[in-house]
Short mmCIF file of C-alpha atoms (C1' of nucleotides) in Angstrom, two decimals:
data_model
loop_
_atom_site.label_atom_id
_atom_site.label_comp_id
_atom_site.label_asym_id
_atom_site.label_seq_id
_atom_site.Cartn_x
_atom_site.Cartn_y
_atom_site.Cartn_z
CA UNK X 1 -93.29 -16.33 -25.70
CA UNK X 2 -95.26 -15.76 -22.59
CA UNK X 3 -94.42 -16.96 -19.91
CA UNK X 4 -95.89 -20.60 -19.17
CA UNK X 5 -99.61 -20.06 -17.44
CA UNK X 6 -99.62 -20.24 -13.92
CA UNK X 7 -101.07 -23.66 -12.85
CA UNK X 8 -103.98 -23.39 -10.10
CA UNK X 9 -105.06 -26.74 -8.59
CA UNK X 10 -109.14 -26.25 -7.04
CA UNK X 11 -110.21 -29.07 -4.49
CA UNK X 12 -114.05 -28.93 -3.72
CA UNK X 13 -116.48 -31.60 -3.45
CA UNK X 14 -119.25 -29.91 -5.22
CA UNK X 15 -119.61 -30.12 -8.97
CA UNK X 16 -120.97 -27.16 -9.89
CA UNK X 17 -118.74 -24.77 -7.73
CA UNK X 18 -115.66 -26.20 -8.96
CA UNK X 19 -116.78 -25.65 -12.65
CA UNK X 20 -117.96 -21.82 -12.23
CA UNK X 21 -114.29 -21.23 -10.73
CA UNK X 22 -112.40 -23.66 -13.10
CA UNK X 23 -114.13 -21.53 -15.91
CA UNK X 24 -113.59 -18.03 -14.73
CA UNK X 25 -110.08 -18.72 -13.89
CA UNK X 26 -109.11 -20.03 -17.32
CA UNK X 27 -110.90 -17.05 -18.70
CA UNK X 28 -107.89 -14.95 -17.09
CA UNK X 29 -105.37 -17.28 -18.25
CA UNK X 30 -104.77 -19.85 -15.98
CA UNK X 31 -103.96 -23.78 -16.04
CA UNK X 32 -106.69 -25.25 -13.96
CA UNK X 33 -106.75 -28.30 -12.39
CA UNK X 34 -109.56 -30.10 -10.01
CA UNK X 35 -110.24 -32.47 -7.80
CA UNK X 36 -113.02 -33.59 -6.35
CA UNK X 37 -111.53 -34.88 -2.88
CA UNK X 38 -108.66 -35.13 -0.69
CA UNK X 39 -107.14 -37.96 -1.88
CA UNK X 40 -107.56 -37.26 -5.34
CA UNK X 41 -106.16 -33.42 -4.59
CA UNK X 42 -102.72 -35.06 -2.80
CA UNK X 43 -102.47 -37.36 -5.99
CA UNK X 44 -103.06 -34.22 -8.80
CA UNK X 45 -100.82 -31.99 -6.75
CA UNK X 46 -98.25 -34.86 -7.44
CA UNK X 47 -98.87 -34.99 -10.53
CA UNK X 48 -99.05 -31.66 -11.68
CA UNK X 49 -97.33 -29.16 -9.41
CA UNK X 50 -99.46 -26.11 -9.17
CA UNK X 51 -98.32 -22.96 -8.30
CA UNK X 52 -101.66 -22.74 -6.20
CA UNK X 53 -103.99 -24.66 -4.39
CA UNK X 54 -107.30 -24.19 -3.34
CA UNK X 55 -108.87 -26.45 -0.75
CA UNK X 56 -112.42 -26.64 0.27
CA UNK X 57 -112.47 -27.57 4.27
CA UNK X 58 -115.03 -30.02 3.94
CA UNK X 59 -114.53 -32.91 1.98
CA UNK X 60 -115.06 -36.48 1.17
CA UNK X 61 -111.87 -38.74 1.82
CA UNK X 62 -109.65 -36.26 3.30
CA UNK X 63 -110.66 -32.73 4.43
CA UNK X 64 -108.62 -29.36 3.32
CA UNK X 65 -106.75 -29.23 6.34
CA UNK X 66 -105.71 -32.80 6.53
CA UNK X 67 -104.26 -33.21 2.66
CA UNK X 68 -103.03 -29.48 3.57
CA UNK X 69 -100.97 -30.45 6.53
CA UNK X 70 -99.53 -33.63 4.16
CA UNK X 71 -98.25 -31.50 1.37
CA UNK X 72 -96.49 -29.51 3.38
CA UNK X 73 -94.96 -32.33 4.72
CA UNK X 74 -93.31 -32.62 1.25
CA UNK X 75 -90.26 -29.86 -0.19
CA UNK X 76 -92.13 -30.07 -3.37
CA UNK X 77 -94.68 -28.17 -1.92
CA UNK X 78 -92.49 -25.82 0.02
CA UNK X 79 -92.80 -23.05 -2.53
CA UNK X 80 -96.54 -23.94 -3.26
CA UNK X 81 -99.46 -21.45 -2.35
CA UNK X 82 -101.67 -23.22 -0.32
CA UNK X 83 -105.53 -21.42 0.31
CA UNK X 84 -108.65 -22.37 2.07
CA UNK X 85 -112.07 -21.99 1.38
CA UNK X 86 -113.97 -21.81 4.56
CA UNK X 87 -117.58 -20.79 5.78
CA UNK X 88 -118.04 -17.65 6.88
CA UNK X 89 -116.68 -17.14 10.29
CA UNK X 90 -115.45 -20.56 10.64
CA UNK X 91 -112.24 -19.52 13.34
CA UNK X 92 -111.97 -22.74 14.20
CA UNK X 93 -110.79 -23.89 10.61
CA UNK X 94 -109.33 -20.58 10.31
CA UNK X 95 -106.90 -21.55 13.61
CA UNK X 96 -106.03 -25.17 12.24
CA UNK X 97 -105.43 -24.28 8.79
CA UNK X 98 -102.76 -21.81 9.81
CA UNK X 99 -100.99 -23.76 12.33
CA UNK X 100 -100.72 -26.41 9.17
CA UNK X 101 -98.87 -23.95 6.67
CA UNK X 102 -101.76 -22.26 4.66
CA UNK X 103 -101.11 -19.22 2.90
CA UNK X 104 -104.35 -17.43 3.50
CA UNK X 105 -108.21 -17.92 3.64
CA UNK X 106 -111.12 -17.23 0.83
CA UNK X 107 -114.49 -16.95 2.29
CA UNK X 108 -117.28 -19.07 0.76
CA UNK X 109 -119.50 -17.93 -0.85
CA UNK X 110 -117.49 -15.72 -3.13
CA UNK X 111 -118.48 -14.53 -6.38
CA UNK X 112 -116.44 -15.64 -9.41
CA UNK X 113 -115.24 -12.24 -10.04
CA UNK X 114 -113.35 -12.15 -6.50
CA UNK X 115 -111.84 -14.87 -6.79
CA UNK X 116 -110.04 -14.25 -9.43
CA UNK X 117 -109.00 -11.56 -8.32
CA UNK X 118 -108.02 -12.95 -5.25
CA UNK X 119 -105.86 -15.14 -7.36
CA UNK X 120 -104.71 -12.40 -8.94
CA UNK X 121 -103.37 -10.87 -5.60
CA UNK X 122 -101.88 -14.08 -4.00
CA UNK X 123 -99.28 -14.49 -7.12
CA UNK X 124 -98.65 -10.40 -7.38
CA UNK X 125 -97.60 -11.61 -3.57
CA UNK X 126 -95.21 -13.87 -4.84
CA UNK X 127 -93.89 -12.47 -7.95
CA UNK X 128 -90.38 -14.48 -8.04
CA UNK X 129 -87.46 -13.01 -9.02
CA UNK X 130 -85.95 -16.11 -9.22
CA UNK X 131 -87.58 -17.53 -12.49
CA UNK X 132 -84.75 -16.55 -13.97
CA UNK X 133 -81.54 -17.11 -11.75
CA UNK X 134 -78.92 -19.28 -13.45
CA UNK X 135 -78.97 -22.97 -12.24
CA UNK X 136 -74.73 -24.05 -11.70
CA UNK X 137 -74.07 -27.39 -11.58
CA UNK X 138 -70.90 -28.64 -11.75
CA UNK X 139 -69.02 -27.88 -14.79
CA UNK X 140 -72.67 -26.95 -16.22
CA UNK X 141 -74.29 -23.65 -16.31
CA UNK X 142 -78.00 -22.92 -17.27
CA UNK X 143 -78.61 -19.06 -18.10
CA UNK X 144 -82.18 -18.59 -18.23
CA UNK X 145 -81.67 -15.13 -19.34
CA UNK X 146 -79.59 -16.32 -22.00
CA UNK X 147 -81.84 -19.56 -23.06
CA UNK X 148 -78.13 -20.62 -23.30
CA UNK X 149 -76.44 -23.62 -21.71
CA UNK X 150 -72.40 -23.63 -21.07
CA UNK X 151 -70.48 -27.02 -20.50
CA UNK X 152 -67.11 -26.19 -19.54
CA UNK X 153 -67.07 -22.69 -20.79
CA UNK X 154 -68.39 -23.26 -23.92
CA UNK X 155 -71.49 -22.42 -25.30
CA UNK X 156 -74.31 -24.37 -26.88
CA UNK X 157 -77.90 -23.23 -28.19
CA UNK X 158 -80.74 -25.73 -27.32
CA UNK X 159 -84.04 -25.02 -29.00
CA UNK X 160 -86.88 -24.00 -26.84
CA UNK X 161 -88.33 -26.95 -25.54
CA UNK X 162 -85.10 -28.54 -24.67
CA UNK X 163 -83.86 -25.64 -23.14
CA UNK X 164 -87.36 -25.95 -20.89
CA UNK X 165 -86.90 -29.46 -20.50
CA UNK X 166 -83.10 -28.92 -19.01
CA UNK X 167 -83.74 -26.02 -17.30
CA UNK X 168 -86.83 -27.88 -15.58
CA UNK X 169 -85.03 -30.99 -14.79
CA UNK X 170 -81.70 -29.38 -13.45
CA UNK X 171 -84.03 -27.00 -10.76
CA UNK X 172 -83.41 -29.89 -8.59
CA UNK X 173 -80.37 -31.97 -9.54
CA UNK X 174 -80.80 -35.59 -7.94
CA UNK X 175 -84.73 -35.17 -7.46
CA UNK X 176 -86.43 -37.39 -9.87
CA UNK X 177 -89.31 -35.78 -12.52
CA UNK X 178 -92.34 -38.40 -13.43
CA UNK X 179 -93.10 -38.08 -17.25
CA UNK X 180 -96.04 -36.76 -16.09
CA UNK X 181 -95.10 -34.22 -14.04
CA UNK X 182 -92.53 -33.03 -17.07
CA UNK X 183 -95.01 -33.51 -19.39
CA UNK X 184 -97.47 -31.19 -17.33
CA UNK X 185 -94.57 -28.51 -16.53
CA UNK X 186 -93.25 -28.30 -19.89
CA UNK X 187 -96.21 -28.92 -22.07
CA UNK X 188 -99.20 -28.29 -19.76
CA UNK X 189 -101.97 -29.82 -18.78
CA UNK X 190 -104.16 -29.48 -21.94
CA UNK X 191 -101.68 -30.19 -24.60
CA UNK X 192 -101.48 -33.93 -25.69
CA UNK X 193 -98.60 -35.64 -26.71
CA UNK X 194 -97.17 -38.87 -27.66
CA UNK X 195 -95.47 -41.38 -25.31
CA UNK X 196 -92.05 -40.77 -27.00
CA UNK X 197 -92.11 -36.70 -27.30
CA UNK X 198 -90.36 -36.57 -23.85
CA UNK X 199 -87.80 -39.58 -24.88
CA UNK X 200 -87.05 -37.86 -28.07
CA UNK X 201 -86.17 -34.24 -26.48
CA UNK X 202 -84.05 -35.91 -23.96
CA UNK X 203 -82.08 -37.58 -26.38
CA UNK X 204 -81.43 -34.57 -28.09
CA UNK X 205 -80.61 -32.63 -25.01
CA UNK X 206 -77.58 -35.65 -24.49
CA UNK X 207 -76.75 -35.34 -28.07
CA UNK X 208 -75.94 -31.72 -28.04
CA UNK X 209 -74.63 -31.39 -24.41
CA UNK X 210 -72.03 -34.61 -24.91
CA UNK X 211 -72.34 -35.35 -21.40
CA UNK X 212 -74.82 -37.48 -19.82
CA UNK X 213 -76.55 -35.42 -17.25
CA UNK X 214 -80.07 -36.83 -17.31
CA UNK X 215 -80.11 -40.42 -15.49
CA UNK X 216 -83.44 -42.46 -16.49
CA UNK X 217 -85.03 -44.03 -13.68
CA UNK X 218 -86.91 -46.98 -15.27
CA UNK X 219 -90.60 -47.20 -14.93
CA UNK X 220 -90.90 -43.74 -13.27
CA UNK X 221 -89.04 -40.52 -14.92
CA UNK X 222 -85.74 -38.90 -15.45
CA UNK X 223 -83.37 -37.12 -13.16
CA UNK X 224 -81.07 -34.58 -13.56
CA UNK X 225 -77.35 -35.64 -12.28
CA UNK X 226 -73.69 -34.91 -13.02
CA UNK D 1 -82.53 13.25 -31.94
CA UNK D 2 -84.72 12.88 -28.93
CA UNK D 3 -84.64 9.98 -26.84
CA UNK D 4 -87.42 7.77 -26.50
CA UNK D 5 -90.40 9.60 -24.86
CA UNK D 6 -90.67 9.13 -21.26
CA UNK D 7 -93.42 6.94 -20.08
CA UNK D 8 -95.58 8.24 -17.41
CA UNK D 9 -98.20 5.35 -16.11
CA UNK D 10 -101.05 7.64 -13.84
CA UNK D 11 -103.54 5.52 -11.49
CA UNK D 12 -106.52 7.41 -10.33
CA UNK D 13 -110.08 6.34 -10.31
CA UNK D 14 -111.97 9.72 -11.22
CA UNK D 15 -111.86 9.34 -15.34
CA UNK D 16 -112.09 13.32 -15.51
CA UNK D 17 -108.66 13.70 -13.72
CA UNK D 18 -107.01 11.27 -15.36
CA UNK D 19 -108.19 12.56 -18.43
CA UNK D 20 -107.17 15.50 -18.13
CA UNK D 21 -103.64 15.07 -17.11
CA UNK D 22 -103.27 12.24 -19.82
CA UNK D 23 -104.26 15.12 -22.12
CA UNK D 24 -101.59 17.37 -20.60
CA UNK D 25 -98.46 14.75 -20.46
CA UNK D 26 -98.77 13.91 -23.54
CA UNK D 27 -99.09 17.92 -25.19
CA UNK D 28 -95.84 17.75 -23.30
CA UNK D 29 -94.41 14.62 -25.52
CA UNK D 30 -95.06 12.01 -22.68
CA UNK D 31 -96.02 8.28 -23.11
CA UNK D 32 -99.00 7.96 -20.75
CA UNK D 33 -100.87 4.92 -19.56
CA UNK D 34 -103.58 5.10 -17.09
CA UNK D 35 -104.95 2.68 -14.66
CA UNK D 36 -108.46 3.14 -13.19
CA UNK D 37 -107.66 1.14 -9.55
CA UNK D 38 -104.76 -0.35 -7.78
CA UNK D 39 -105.17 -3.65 -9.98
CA UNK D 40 -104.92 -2.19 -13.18
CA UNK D 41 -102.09 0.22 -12.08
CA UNK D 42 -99.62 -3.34 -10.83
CA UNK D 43 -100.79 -5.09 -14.36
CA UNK D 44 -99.91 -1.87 -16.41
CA UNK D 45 -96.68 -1.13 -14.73
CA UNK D 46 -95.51 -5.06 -15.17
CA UNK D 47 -96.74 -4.72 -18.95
CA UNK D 48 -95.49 -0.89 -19.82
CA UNK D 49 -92.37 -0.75 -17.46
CA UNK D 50 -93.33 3.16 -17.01
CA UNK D 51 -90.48 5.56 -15.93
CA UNK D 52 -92.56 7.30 -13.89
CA UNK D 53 -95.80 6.88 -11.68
CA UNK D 54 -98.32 8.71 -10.28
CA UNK D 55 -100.73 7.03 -7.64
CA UNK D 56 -103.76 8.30 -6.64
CA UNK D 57 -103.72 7.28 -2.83
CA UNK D 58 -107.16 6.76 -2.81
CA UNK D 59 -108.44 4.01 -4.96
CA UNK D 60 -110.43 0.89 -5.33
CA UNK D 61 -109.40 -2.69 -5.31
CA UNK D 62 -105.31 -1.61 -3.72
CA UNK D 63 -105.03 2.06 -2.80
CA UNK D 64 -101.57 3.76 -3.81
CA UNK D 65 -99.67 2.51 -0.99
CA UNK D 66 -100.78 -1.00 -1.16
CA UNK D 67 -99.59 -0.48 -5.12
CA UNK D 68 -96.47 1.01 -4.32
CA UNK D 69 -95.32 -1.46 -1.70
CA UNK D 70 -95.90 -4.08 -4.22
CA UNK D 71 -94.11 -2.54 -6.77
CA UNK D 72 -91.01 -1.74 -4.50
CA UNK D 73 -91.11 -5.14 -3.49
CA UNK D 74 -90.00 -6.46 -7.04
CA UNK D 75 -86.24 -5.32 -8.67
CA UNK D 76 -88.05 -4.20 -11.87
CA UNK D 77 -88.87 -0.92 -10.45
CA UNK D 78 -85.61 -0.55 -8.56
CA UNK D 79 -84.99 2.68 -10.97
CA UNK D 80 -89.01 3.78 -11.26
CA UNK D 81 -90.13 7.06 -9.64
CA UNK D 82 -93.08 6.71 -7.82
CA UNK D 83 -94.93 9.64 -6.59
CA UNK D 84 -98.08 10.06 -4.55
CA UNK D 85 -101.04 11.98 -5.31
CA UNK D 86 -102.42 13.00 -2.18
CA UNK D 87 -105.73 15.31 -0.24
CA UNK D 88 -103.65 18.78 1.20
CA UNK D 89 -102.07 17.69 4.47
CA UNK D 90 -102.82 14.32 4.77
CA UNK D 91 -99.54 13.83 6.55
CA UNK D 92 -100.41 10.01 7.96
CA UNK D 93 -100.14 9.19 3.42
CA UNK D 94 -97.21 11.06 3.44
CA UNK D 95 -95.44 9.22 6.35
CA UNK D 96 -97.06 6.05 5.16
CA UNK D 97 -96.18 6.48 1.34
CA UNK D 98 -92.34 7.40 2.57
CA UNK D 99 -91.74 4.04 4.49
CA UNK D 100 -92.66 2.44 1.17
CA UNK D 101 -90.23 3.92 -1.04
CA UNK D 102 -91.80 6.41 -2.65
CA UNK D 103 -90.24 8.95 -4.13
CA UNK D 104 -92.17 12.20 -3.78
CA UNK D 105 -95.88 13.37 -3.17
CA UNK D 106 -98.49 15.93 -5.57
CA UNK D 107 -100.82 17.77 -3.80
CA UNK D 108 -104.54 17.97 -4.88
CA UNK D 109 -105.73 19.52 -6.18
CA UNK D 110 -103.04 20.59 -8.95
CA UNK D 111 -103.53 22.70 -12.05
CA UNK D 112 -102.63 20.82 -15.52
CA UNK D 113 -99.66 22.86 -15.96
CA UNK D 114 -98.64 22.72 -12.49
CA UNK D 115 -98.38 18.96 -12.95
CA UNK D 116 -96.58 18.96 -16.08
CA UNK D 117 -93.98 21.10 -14.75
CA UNK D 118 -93.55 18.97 -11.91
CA UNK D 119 -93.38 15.77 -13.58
CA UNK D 120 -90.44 17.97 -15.74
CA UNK D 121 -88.67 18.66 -12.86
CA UNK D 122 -88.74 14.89 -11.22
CA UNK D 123 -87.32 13.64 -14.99
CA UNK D 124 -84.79 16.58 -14.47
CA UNK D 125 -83.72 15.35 -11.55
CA UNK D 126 -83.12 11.65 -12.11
CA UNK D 127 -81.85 12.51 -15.69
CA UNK D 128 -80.51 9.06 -16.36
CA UNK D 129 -76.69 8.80 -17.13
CA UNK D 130 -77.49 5.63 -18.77
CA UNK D 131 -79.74 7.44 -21.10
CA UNK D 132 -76.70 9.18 -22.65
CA UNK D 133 -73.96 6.09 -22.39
CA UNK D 134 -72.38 5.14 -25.03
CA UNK D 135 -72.76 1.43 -24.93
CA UNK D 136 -69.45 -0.47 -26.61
CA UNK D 137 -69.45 -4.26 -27.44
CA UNK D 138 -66.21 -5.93 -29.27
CA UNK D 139 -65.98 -3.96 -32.46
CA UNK D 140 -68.92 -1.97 -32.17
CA UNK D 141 -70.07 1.27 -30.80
CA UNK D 142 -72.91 2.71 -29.47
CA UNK D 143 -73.77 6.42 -29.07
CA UNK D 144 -76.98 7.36 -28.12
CA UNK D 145 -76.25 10.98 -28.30
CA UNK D 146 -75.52 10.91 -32.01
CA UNK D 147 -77.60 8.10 -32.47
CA UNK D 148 -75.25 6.77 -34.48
CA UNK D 149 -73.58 3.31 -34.45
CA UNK D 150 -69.82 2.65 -35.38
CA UNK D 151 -68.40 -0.85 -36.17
CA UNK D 152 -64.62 -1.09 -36.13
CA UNK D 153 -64.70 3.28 -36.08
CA UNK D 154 -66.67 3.28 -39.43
CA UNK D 155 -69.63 4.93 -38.52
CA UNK D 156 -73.42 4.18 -39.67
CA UNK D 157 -76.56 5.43 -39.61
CA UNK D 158 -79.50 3.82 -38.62
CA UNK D 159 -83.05 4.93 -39.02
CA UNK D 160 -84.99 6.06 -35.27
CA UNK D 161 -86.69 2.53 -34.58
CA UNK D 162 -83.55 0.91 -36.29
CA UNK D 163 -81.67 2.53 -33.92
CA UNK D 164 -83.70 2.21 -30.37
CA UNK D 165 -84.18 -1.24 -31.71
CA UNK D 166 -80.48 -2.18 -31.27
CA UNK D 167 -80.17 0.63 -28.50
CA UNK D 168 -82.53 -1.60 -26.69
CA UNK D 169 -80.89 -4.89 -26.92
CA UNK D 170 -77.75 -3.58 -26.60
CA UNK D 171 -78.56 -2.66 -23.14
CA UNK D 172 -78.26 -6.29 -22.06
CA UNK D 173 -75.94 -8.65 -24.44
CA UNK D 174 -76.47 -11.80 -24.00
CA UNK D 175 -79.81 -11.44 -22.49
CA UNK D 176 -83.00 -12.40 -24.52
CA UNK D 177 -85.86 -10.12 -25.14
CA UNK D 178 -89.18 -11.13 -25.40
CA UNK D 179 -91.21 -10.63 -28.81
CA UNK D 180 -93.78 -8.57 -26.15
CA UNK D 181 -90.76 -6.73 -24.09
CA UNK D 182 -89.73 -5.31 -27.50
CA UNK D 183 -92.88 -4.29 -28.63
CA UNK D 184 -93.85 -2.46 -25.14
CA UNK D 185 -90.48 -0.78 -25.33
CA UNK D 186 -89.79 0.07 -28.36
CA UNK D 187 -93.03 0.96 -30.04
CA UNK D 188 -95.15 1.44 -26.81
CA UNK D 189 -97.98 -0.02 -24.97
CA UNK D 190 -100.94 0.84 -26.73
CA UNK D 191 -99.35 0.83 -30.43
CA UNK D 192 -100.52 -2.64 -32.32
CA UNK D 193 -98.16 -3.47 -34.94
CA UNK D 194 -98.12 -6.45 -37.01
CA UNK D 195 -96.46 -9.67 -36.40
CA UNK D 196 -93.45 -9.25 -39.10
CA UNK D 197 -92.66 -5.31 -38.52
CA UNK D 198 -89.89 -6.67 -35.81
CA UNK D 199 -88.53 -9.33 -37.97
CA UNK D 200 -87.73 -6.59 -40.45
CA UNK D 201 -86.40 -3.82 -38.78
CA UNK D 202 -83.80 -6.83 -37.46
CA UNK D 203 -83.41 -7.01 -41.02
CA UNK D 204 -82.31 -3.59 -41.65
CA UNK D 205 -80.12 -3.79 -38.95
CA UNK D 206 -77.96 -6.58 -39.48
CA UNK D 207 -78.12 -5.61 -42.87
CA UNK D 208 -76.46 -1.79 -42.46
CA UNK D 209 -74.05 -3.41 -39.82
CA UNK D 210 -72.75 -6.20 -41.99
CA UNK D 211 -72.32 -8.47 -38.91
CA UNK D 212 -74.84 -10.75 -37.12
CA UNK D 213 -74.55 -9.35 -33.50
CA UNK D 214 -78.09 -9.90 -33.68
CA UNK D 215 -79.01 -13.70 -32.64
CA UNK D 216 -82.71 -15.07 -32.61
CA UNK D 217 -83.90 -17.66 -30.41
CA UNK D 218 -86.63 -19.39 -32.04
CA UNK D 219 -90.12 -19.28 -30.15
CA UNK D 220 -88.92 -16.37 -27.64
CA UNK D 221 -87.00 -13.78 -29.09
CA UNK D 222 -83.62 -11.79 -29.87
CA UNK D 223 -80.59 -11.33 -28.24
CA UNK D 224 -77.71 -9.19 -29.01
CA UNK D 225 -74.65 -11.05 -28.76
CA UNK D 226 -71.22 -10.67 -30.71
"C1'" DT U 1 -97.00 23.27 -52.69
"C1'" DT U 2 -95.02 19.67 -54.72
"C1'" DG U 3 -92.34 15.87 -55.33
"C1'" DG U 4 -88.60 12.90 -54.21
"C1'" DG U 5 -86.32 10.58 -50.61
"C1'" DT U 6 -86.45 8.32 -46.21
"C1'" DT U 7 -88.62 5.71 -42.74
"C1'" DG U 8 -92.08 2.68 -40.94
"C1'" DT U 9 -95.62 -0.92 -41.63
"C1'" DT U 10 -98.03 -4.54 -43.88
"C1'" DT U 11 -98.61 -8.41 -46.94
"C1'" DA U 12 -97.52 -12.61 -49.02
"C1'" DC U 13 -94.74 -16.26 -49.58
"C1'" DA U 14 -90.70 -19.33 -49.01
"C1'" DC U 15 -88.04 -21.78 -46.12
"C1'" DA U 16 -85.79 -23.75 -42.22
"C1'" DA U 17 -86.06 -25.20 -37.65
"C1'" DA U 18 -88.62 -27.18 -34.04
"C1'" DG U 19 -91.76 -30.42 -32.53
"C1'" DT U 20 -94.20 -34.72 -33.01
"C1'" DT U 21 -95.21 -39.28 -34.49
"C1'" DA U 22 -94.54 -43.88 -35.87
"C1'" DA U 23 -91.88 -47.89 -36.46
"C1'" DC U 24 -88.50 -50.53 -35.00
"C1'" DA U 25 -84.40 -51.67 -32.00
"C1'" DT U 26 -82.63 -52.29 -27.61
"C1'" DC U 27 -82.43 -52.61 -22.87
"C1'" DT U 28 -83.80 -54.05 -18.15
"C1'" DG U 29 -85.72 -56.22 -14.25
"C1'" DA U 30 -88.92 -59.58 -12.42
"C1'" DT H 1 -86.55 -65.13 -20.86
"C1'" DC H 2 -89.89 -62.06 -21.99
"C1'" DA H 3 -92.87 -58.22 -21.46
"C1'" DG H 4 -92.84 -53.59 -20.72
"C1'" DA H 5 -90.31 -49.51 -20.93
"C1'" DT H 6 -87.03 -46.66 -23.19
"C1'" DG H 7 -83.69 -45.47 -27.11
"C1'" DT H 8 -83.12 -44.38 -31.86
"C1'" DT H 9 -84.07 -42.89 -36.29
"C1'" DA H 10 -86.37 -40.89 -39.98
"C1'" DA H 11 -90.39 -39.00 -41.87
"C1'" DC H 12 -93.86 -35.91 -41.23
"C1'" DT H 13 -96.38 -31.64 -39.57
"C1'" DT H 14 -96.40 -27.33 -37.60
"C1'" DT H 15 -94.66 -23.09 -36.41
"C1'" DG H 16 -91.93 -19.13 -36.59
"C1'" DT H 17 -88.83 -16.35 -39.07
"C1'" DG H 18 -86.56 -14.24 -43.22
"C1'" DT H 19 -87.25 -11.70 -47.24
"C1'" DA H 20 -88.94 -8.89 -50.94
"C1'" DA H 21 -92.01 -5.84 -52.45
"C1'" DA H 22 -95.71 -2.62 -52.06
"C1'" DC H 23 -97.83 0.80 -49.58
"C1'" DA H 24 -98.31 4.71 -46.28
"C1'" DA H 25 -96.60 8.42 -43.58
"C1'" DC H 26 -93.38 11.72 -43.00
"C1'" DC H 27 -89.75 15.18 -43.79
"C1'" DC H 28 -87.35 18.45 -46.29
"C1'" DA H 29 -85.78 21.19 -50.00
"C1'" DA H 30 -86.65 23.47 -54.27
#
DNA sequence: TTGGGTTGTTTACACAAAGTTAACATCTGA
DNA sequence: TCAGATGTTAACTTTGTGTAAACAACCCAA
């Protein structure tokens, strides 16, 4: 299994830019996302929590620096790369965006070919160790390492996707997952699946753990809790 | 008898050079991957795991330092050598290349032979204890020197890959190797091998041992475990 | 050099587990 | 109470793995 594609969320207002990139990057593997203007890059970055984001300065709705500076107003986004594309020589921008959080700058206009391997660079820059650090939570311990789970000491063997599911939901004990969110962490954006796929694997999670970890919070997601 | 063949990974951009060492490592019984720029060099060490590597300081896309500071930065290559190839008395690489962990410089220009003996001697010198340890799980025992395997003192013999196979997982019970990390490690990084040749060296294994120490996670990969 | 044995790889197929869907039951909050 | 959301179950589909057997490469001894 490789590991799941880094997910890349691109914010421009122009059609045709956004498509070049979007194209290019999934050529090298990535999970693309785009949207087309502030508000709609806030509400995808909810929905699907990229690893990266690329905002365009100037757009419709909301510009780069304004739905930057909100997302970093959020923890979800505190281990989110956060880039802008600016004009050439644009220090003002350049100023602003760092005092609100970004992570660095990408100079339009920028062949395809640099950008990806800009992209490339910005997660060899963040290479975490910690994809695979056990998660301990009360008398519950996830071993990545493993793909085991232990409930009081004792072992049990979850198949993949439950193993994913667990291991995604228990990163933050208490925080609560949409299905959508889960559904684009575990299963990506692409991949389409029923309304009950998620139900199903949680129930089977319960089943084999005993305990009832996962709380379901009616009409939005489920949350992991002990 | 002889352990698996040390893997060299060499980054330098002029194709004669790194021709022409490949050429030489491997008369010597090396493993060698090259890398054309500082891009390709991170990718191929994250893919081969190399034991040892030489940078060419002077490269496109990341020069050797950049490359090295990236690599030291990640607990992968905690136990890699990394050595510099640097221009005669370019002292500012040398002090440079130091502060970023590396562990010892070439000189261009270098004869072939030169080379090899020096990449003998830096093997030499880290000669691995771990290399040699006899790795011992419950009832079973491990002896790389012999490369033979004992359960419960009755000793068996496995074939080479049979053997680095289990060797391999060995190294980490409990932890779960990747389809791919097997594959680069056991059979190399340029070798293509079909899908089932794993599945049935697994076989032989648990089939000459008589236990299942051997567990597979569905979707990912195998794990020793006993 | 030859030929048998050993090791490594591939192929083809069977099978079991994992994942998904659909249908229905149950719950919950306005 | 009732609609919408979730739980449950079983059937179905897909995927990955196990296995046997054949083939190829290699080694070694006669």
């Amino acid at each position: 299994m490789a590991p799941a594609a880094k997910k890349i969320l691109i914010a421009d207002d122009e059609p045709d830019i956004l498509e070049i990139i979007t194209y290019n990057l999934q050529l090298h593997g990535y999970d693309v996302v785009t949207a087309k203007d502030g508000d709609q890059a806030i509400q995808k970055a909810r929905e699907t929590n990229p690893d990266l984001i690329i905002l365009d300065i100037m757009m419709p709705k909301k510009n780069g620096i304004e739905v930057c500076k909100i997302l970093r107003g959020q923890p979800a986004f505190d281990n989110t790369l956060i880039v802008f594309l600016t004009a050439l020589n644009d220090e003002l921008s350049h100023v602003k965006g760092l005092e609100f959080g970004a992570d660095d700058f990408i100079s339009k206009p920028i062949s395809p070919k640099v950008m990806v391997s800009k992209v490339n660079a910005f997660f060899r820059r963040v290479a975490k160790p910690e994809d695979s650090k056990a998660v301990e939570v009360g008398e519950l311990r996830i071993e990545p390492e493993e793909y085991m789970v232990y409930y009081k000491g004792v072992p049990i063997s979850l198949a993949k996707k439950e193993f994913e599911l667990l291991n995604y939901l228990a990163s933050k004990p208490g925080r609560v997952f949409l299905r959508n969110e889960i559904l684009n962490q575990i299963w990506g954006s692409e991949v389409i699946v029923g309304d009950r796929t998620i139900d199903v694997h949680i129930r089977k999670i319960r089943q084999k753990l005993g305990v009832d970890c996962i709380t379901t919070v009616k009409g939005v997601g489920y949350k992991f809790d002990i």
